[in-house]
Amino acid sequence: MIFTKKRLAHIVFESDDWASKTFDIVVLFMIFGSIFVAILDSVGSVRAQYGELLFILEWVFTILFTLEYMLRIWLSRKPRGYIFSFFGMVDLLAILPTYLSFFVVNSQLLTVVRALRLLRVIRILKLGRYVAEAEYLTKSLKASSHKIMIFIAFVLTIVLITGTLMFIVEGPENGFTSIPIGMYWAIVTLTTVGFGDITPSTPLGQLLSSVIMLMGYAIIAVPTGIVSSEMAAQKKKMENRGAVQCPNCKHTGLDSWDEYCKFCGGKLA
Amino acid sequence: MIFTKKRLAHIVFESDDWASKTFDIVVLFMIFGSIFVAILDSVGSVRAQYGELLFILEWVFTILFTLEYMLRIWLSRKPRGYIFSFFGMVDLLAILPTYLSFFVVNSQLLTVVRALRLLRVIRILKLGRYVAEAEYLTKSLKASSHKIMIFIAFVLTIVLITGTLMFIVEGPENGFTSIPIGMYWAIVTLTTVGFGDITPSTPLGQLLSSVIMLMGYAIIAVPTGIVSSEMAAQKKKMENRGAVQCPNCKHTGLDSWDEYCKFCGGKLA
Amino acid sequence: MIFTKKRLAHIVFESDDWASKTFDIVVLFMIFGSIFVAILDSVGSVRAQYGELLFILEWVFTILFTLEYMLRIWLSRKPRGYIFSFFGMVDLLAILPTYLSFFVVNSQLLTVVRALRLLRVIRILKLGRYVAEAEYLTKSLKASSHKIMIFIAFVLTIVLITGTLMFIVEGPENGFTSIPIGMYWAIVTLTTVGFGDITPSTPLGQLLSSVIMLMGYAIIAVPTGIVSSEMAAQKKKMENRGAVQCPNCKHTGLDSWDEYCKFCGGKLA
Amino acid sequence: MIFTKKRLAHIVFESDDWASKTFDIVVLFMIFGSIFVAILDSVGSVRAQYGELLFILEWVFTILFTLEYMLRIWLSRKPRGYIFSFFGMVDLLAILPTYLSFFVVNSQLLTVVRALRLLRVIRILKLGRYVAEAEYLTKSLKASSHKIMIFIAFVLTIVLITGTLMFIVEGPENGFTSIPIGMYWAIVTLTTVGFGDITPSTPLGQLLSSVIMLMGYAIIAVPTGIVSSEMAAQKKKMENRGAVQCPNCKHTGLDSWDEYCKFCGGKLA
């Protein structure tokens, strides 16, 4: 089999035959491998023993990613379009940190950038069968975003007032050293995380906390209600996928959320 | 451009052109700015270094708010109506604390009142596009309020019984020093916050806690169920917004929850 | 106004005019008052200072409850039926502990029985407007109970396996001293309470915990889903309340969940 | 009553008369009894006092389970099929550990295997009336599994990025000793468990935590929404159980999710 440029482009960009699927899976393993190396590198005892091996592996992955990046630029029809696209930037960010580690002393920030390699997984999964499901989730969340933003604003107001009250009631001697700390505690409590690093000690503080917790119990239902009802609506829409007929050209296969017919361009009712 | 009284009133009370929107945004920034100053003022280290600056900023904001308050009184058609309205009181509360700090020694309570400035944000947002969404959330919550109150009463009964039982089973030597403390612990546990400041140590106490936690797991579903089903109902109503036709005057554009036609006053089916 | 026996019975058992409503409210206040006294009595510092007053108040409430109990026996048409009814037993339990405190040394157990006085509130609320709402909640929960029991059994299986695994992985040196303790920890973790009194210290234990927590995150949705869908179903039913017509006698006003017509006894479709 | 082989097989494998139900219940008690013994055996103080008794009980249960296992092999029509079936393996696993404890020194791992005896309960419950309910739950979860997997992948991405960020921001001096520990903390926080064994100490870390917690608050709604909407869909299906008529053979009693008629094999619309 001769790897023409067209064939290579197919392997790299598509995902519908043996070769292109294998390419995707190899890249997938490389991504997880490189992230695994970055994680292990942060564990003191592992670094002490295998530091050199991890260093070499990191460079192997970086060089492979660099080759893939160059391949993608060379193969894409509009190289500039690719480079400045979202995924092009992600691909660049995936290799830059290792090269920059020559110049930058504080290499810790680079570790975070390395974690961004995970974003590369999205592109590969996008080609898989999970698209419809992901699209469904994304649409539901997008439809709920307005309501959730109002809700978060409402929660933040409660957090500000609660944090201020607790700062005054409990005071610095019980760990509530400032309003921001009080707000941090309020978020920890309202979200039912409850670390316990700061806890109310005075009876009044405990009474106030109890009210806040019961309130949190009641309002935790709100985002769930929002997302649930949006999802039910999205589900209905999804079930009607391809069930609408255009009144002009009589073509079927249109979705209930289309505004215009994709066959004749006529406006749908 | 000459600022007539009518033009000024438009800028202050409406929000539909460049000038009035700018005014709203400036007030919005002032509110958040003054709250931010109050928050920073509570952080010991910041106060030590920038205390004087924060003091000056607080006075600048207060004077600006005072000017705005006077402007609103002067511009409103019924000044007395404005002063005693909800938002009028909020506006007054936003400026009073700073002036009162001359006379009151314990200025901490005033900080809470200062936090009430956040409420002023509501008026401005009310003019924005978030009204429909907020109305939807409020209606859902109002429709659920009866059920949620019964639920809270039910939870409080469990809390009282659990708190008493744990006080007896664990006793003061394990941190459960009184029934109120036991109830505080029960709320912390039932709401799944779980600070860990008080925890059961005896086998019987741990068994009891396990039962309570599993119970809490099951009943956390109830408020969610209530709000979800109300929201689904509200959603349906909202979708029918303006879809009802009056049987008398044949006007359309009525909402499904209207009881009387707003055009002819006839009773809707 | 002369208080005939019939009039008194109306005041005590009904709740539809000024006198009977006042009676209910007075009893309600007495219940909450006596519980409040029991709670305060458990607080060491309060007891030290006001112990005698609380003791007197407790006896005042007990004597009032005893009078009310006797009044109810005297007024009810079937005294024996009342005494052995659920609420009759609750009323007796509300006064017994105080009298028993003469003979019983360990008076702490009696405090729990005293907390049962709260149950008396139910009868009074039952007469109020909250019946329909409470009935709706109860029906939804009853309809979900089968599914929730399977779910709890499923959770307990996970708890047993997890508790055993953590006991082996972490061991007594990290606080997991036995399988029951491991199960207690598993319940604390799965229900997202997370006290933090026992936490995994070994890497393997932390990995296992992470899996369990993510699992708990996913399965916390199940009871909510169960109750939500049941509530939606109940809501629909409630909306059809009184909307069904009997095919035999043509009477309307029947509910969609009735099986037989309450007017002619004919089977409904 | 003579116990023929056929009669015995009925008792062991069915559950529809007095004898077979008694057999099931006895086995059920044996399973819970043996698990209870294993649990008690892990408690140091109990083991010290009753170790010998527990050891004897464990052997009694094992021998009874062995006899039951042999009975099942002898009675089943296809012994080989039974032995290699899922429940045959579970039955074998239920007795093996005790025999293996002669040869294996580390008997702790065997305790986990012993906990697997719980799985035997499923077979017995399968014969009960809980099948339909369990099937309903299983179907809802299976239908949601795709979406939940995407969701877990999404959560793990957040966990990786958050864990890395916290490792860098807080550092080893505040307990965040490595990225895996940071990820463990992120899972503990996002799932709202909040042990409090590791907590942010720096202002930046606390700010980051607050954002993560609020995010967790918002996304906890997603799995609930998924499962809820699936359950509502399943519920609808279940209600149509046996309500579909075959267009070919006119038989009714088909379910809405059948694809082919179970009477004539014709395809259903």
JSON list of C-alpha atoms in Angstrom, two decimals, chain D residues 156-231:
[
{"chain": "D", "resi": 156, "resn": "LEU", "atom": "CA", "xyz": [-12.51, 13.12, 35.21]},
{"chain": "D", "resi": 157, "resn": "THR", "atom": "CA", "xyz": [-11.17, 15.83, 32.90]},
{"chain": "D", "resi": 158, "resn": "ILE", "atom": "CA", "xyz": [-12.19, 18.48, 35.42]},
{"chain": "D", "resi": 159, "resn": "VAL", "atom": "CA", "xyz": [-10.65, 16.35, 38.17]},
{"chain": "D", "resi": 160, "resn": "LEU", "atom": "CA", "xyz": [-7.32, 16.09, 36.33]},
{"chain": "D", "resi": 161, "resn": "ILE", "atom": "CA", "xyz": [-7.12, 19.82, 35.60]},
{"chain": "D", "resi": 162, "resn": "THR", "atom": "CA", "xyz": [-8.28, 20.80, 39.10]},
{"chain": "D", "resi": 163, "resn": "GLY", "atom": "CA", "xyz": [-5.97, 18.32, 40.80]},
{"chain": "D", "resi": 164, "resn": "THR", "atom": "CA", "xyz": [-3.00, 19.65, 38.83]},
{"chain": "D", "resi": 165, "resn": "LEU", "atom": "CA", "xyz": [-3.90, 23.28, 39.55]},
{"chain": "D", "resi": 166, "resn": "MET", "atom": "CA", "xyz": [-4.33, 22.65, 43.27]},
{"chain": "D", "resi": 167, "resn": "PHE", "atom": "CA", "xyz": [-1.03, 20.75, 43.43]},
{"chain": "D", "resi": 168, "resn": "ILE", "atom": "CA", "xyz": [0.69, 23.80, 41.95]},
{"chain": "D", "resi": 169, "resn": "VAL", "atom": "CA", "xyz": [-1.24, 26.46, 43.91]},
{"chain": "D", "resi": 170, "resn": "GLU", "atom": "CA", "xyz": [-1.22, 24.81, 47.34]},
{"chain": "D", "resi": 171, "resn": "GLY", "atom": "CA", "xyz": [1.87, 22.65, 47.06]},
{"chain": "D", "resi": 172, "resn": "PRO", "atom": "CA", "xyz": [3.21, 19.82, 49.24]},
{"chain": "D", "resi": 173, "resn": "GLU", "atom": "CA", "xyz": [3.46, 22.07, 52.33]},
{"chain": "D", "resi": 174, "resn": "ASN", "atom": "CA", "xyz": [-0.37, 22.22, 52.52]},
{"chain": "D", "resi": 175, "resn": "GLY", "atom": "CA", "xyz": [-0.98, 18.50, 52.02]},
{"chain": "D", "resi": 176, "resn": "PHE", "atom": "CA", "xyz": [-1.22, 18.49, 48.23]},
{"chain": "D", "resi": 177, "resn": "THR", "atom": "CA", "xyz": [1.89, 16.29, 47.89]},
{"chain": "D", "resi": 178, "resn": "SER", "atom": "CA", "xyz": [1.34, 15.14, 44.28]},
{"chain": "D", "resi": 179, "resn": "ILE", "atom": "CA", "xyz": [-1.08, 15.36, 41.35]},
{"chain": "D", "resi": 180, "resn": "PRO", "atom": "CA", "xyz": [-2.77, 12.05, 42.28]},
{"chain": "D", "resi": 181, "resn": "ILE", "atom": "CA", "xyz": [-3.41, 13.45, 45.78]},
{"chain": "D", "resi": 182, "resn": "GLY", "atom": "CA", "xyz": [-4.73, 16.63, 44.15]},
{"chain": "D", "resi": 183, "resn": "MET", "atom": "CA", "xyz": [-7.04, 14.50, 41.98]},
{"chain": "D", "resi": 184, "resn": "TYR", "atom": "CA", "xyz": [-8.20, 12.55, 45.04]},
{"chain": "D", "resi": 185, "resn": "TRP", "atom": "CA", "xyz": [-8.98, 15.88, 46.72]},
{"chain": "D", "resi": 186, "resn": "ALA", "atom": "CA", "xyz": [-10.80, 17.09, 43.60]},
{"chain": "D", "resi": 187, "resn": "ILE", "atom": "CA", "xyz": [-13.00, 13.97, 43.56]},
{"chain": "D", "resi": 188, "resn": "VAL", "atom": "CA", "xyz": [-13.70, 14.31, 47.30]},
{"chain": "D", "resi": 189, "resn": "THR", "atom": "CA", "xyz": [-14.72, 17.93, 46.69]},
{"chain": "D", "resi": 190, "resn": "LEU", "atom": "CA", "xyz": [-16.64, 17.63, 43.40]},
{"chain": "D", "resi": 191, "resn": "THR", "atom": "CA", "xyz": [-18.76, 14.76, 44.73]},
{"chain": "D", "resi": 192, "resn": "THR", "atom": "CA", "xyz": [-19.50, 16.98, 47.78]},
{"chain": "D", "resi": 193, "resn": "VAL", "atom": "CA", "xyz": [-18.15, 14.30, 50.13]},
{"chain": "D", "resi": 194, "resn": "GLY", "atom": "CA", "xyz": [-15.63, 16.73, 51.65]},
{"chain": "D", "resi": 195, "resn": "PHE", "atom": "CA", "xyz": [-13.69, 14.61, 54.14]},
{"chain": "D", "resi": 196, "resn": "GLY", "atom": "CA", "xyz": [-11.56, 17.52, 55.21]},
{"chain": "D", "resi": 197, "resn": "ASP", "atom": "CA", "xyz": [-8.37, 15.44, 55.45]},
{"chain": "D", "resi": 198, "resn": "ILE", "atom": "CA", "xyz": [-6.82, 17.78, 52.88]},
{"chain": "D", "resi": 199, "resn": "THR", "atom": "CA", "xyz": [-8.08, 21.37, 52.67]},
{"chain": "D", "resi": 200, "resn": "PRO", "atom": "CA", "xyz": [-6.87, 24.49, 50.87]},
{"chain": "D", "resi": 201, "resn": "SER", "atom": "CA", "xyz": [-4.99, 26.95, 53.08]},
{"chain": "D", "resi": 202, "resn": "THR", "atom": "CA", "xyz": [-3.89, 29.70, 50.68]},
{"chain": "D", "resi": 203, "resn": "PRO", "atom": "CA", "xyz": [-6.35, 32.40, 49.57]},
{"chain": "D", "resi": 204, "resn": "LEU", "atom": "CA", "xyz": [-5.85, 31.44, 45.92]},
{"chain": "D", "resi": 205, "resn": "GLY", "atom": "CA", "xyz": [-6.46, 27.77, 46.74]},
{"chain": "D", "resi": 206, "resn": "GLN", "atom": "CA", "xyz": [-9.65, 28.66, 48.59]},
{"chain": "D", "resi": 207, "resn": "LEU", "atom": "CA", "xyz": [-10.88, 30.80, 45.72]},
{"chain": "D", "resi": 208, "resn": "LEU", "atom": "CA", "xyz": [-10.18, 27.96, 43.27]},
{"chain": "D", "resi": 209, "resn": "SER", "atom": "CA", "xyz": [-11.94, 25.50, 45.59]},
{"chain": "D", "resi": 210, "resn": "SER", "atom": "CA", "xyz": [-14.98, 27.77, 45.77]},
{"chain": "D", "resi": 211, "resn": "VAL", "atom": "CA", "xyz": [-15.24, 27.84, 41.99]},
{"chain": "D", "resi": 212, "resn": "ILE", "atom": "CA", "xyz": [-14.89, 24.05, 41.84]},
{"chain": "D", "resi": 213, "resn": "MET", "atom": "CA", "xyz": [-17.53, 23.55, 44.52]},
{"chain": "D", "resi": 214, "resn": "LEU", "atom": "CA", "xyz": [-20.03, 25.83, 42.79]},
{"chain": "D", "resi": 215, "resn": "MET", "atom": "CA", "xyz": [-19.28, 24.01, 39.55]},
{"chain": "D", "resi": 216, "resn": "GLY", "atom": "CA", "xyz": [-19.86, 20.69, 41.31]},
{"chain": "D", "resi": 217, "resn": "TYR", "atom": "CA", "xyz": [-23.13, 22.08, 42.65]},
{"chain": "D", "resi": 218, "resn": "ALA", "atom": "CA", "xyz": [-24.24, 22.85, 39.11]},
{"chain": "D", "resi": 219, "resn": "ILE", "atom": "CA", "xyz": [-23.08, 19.61, 37.50]},
{"chain": "D", "resi": 220, "resn": "ILE", "atom": "CA", "xyz": [-24.45, 17.34, 40.25]},
{"chain": "D", "resi": 221, "resn": "ALA", "atom": "CA", "xyz": [-27.75, 18.08, 38.53]},
{"chain": "D", "resi": 222, "resn": "VAL", "atom": "CA", "xyz": [-26.67, 16.44, 35.30]},
{"chain": "D", "resi": 223, "resn": "PRO", "atom": "CA", "xyz": [-26.70, 12.72, 36.23]},
{"chain": "D", "resi": 224, "resn": "THR", "atom": "CA", "xyz": [-29.94, 13.28, 38.11]},
{"chain": "D", "resi": 225, "resn": "GLY", "atom": "CA", "xyz": [-31.44, 14.89, 35.05]},
{"chain": "D", "resi": 226, "resn": "ILE", "atom": "CA", "xyz": [-30.24, 12.03, 32.85]},
{"chain": "D", "resi": 227, "resn": "VAL", "atom": "CA", "xyz": [-31.62, 9.29, 35.09]},
{"chain": "D", "resi": 228, "resn": "SER", "atom": "CA", "xyz": [-34.85, 11.16, 35.81]},
{"chain": "D", "resi": 229, "resn": "SER", "atom": "CA", "xyz": [-35.71, 11.67, 32.17]},
{"chain": "D", "resi": 230, "resn": "GLU", "atom": "CA", "xyz": [-34.81, 8.04, 31.34]},
{"chain": "D", "resi": 231, "resn": "MET", "atom": "CA", "xyz": [-36.97, 6.84, 34.20]}
]
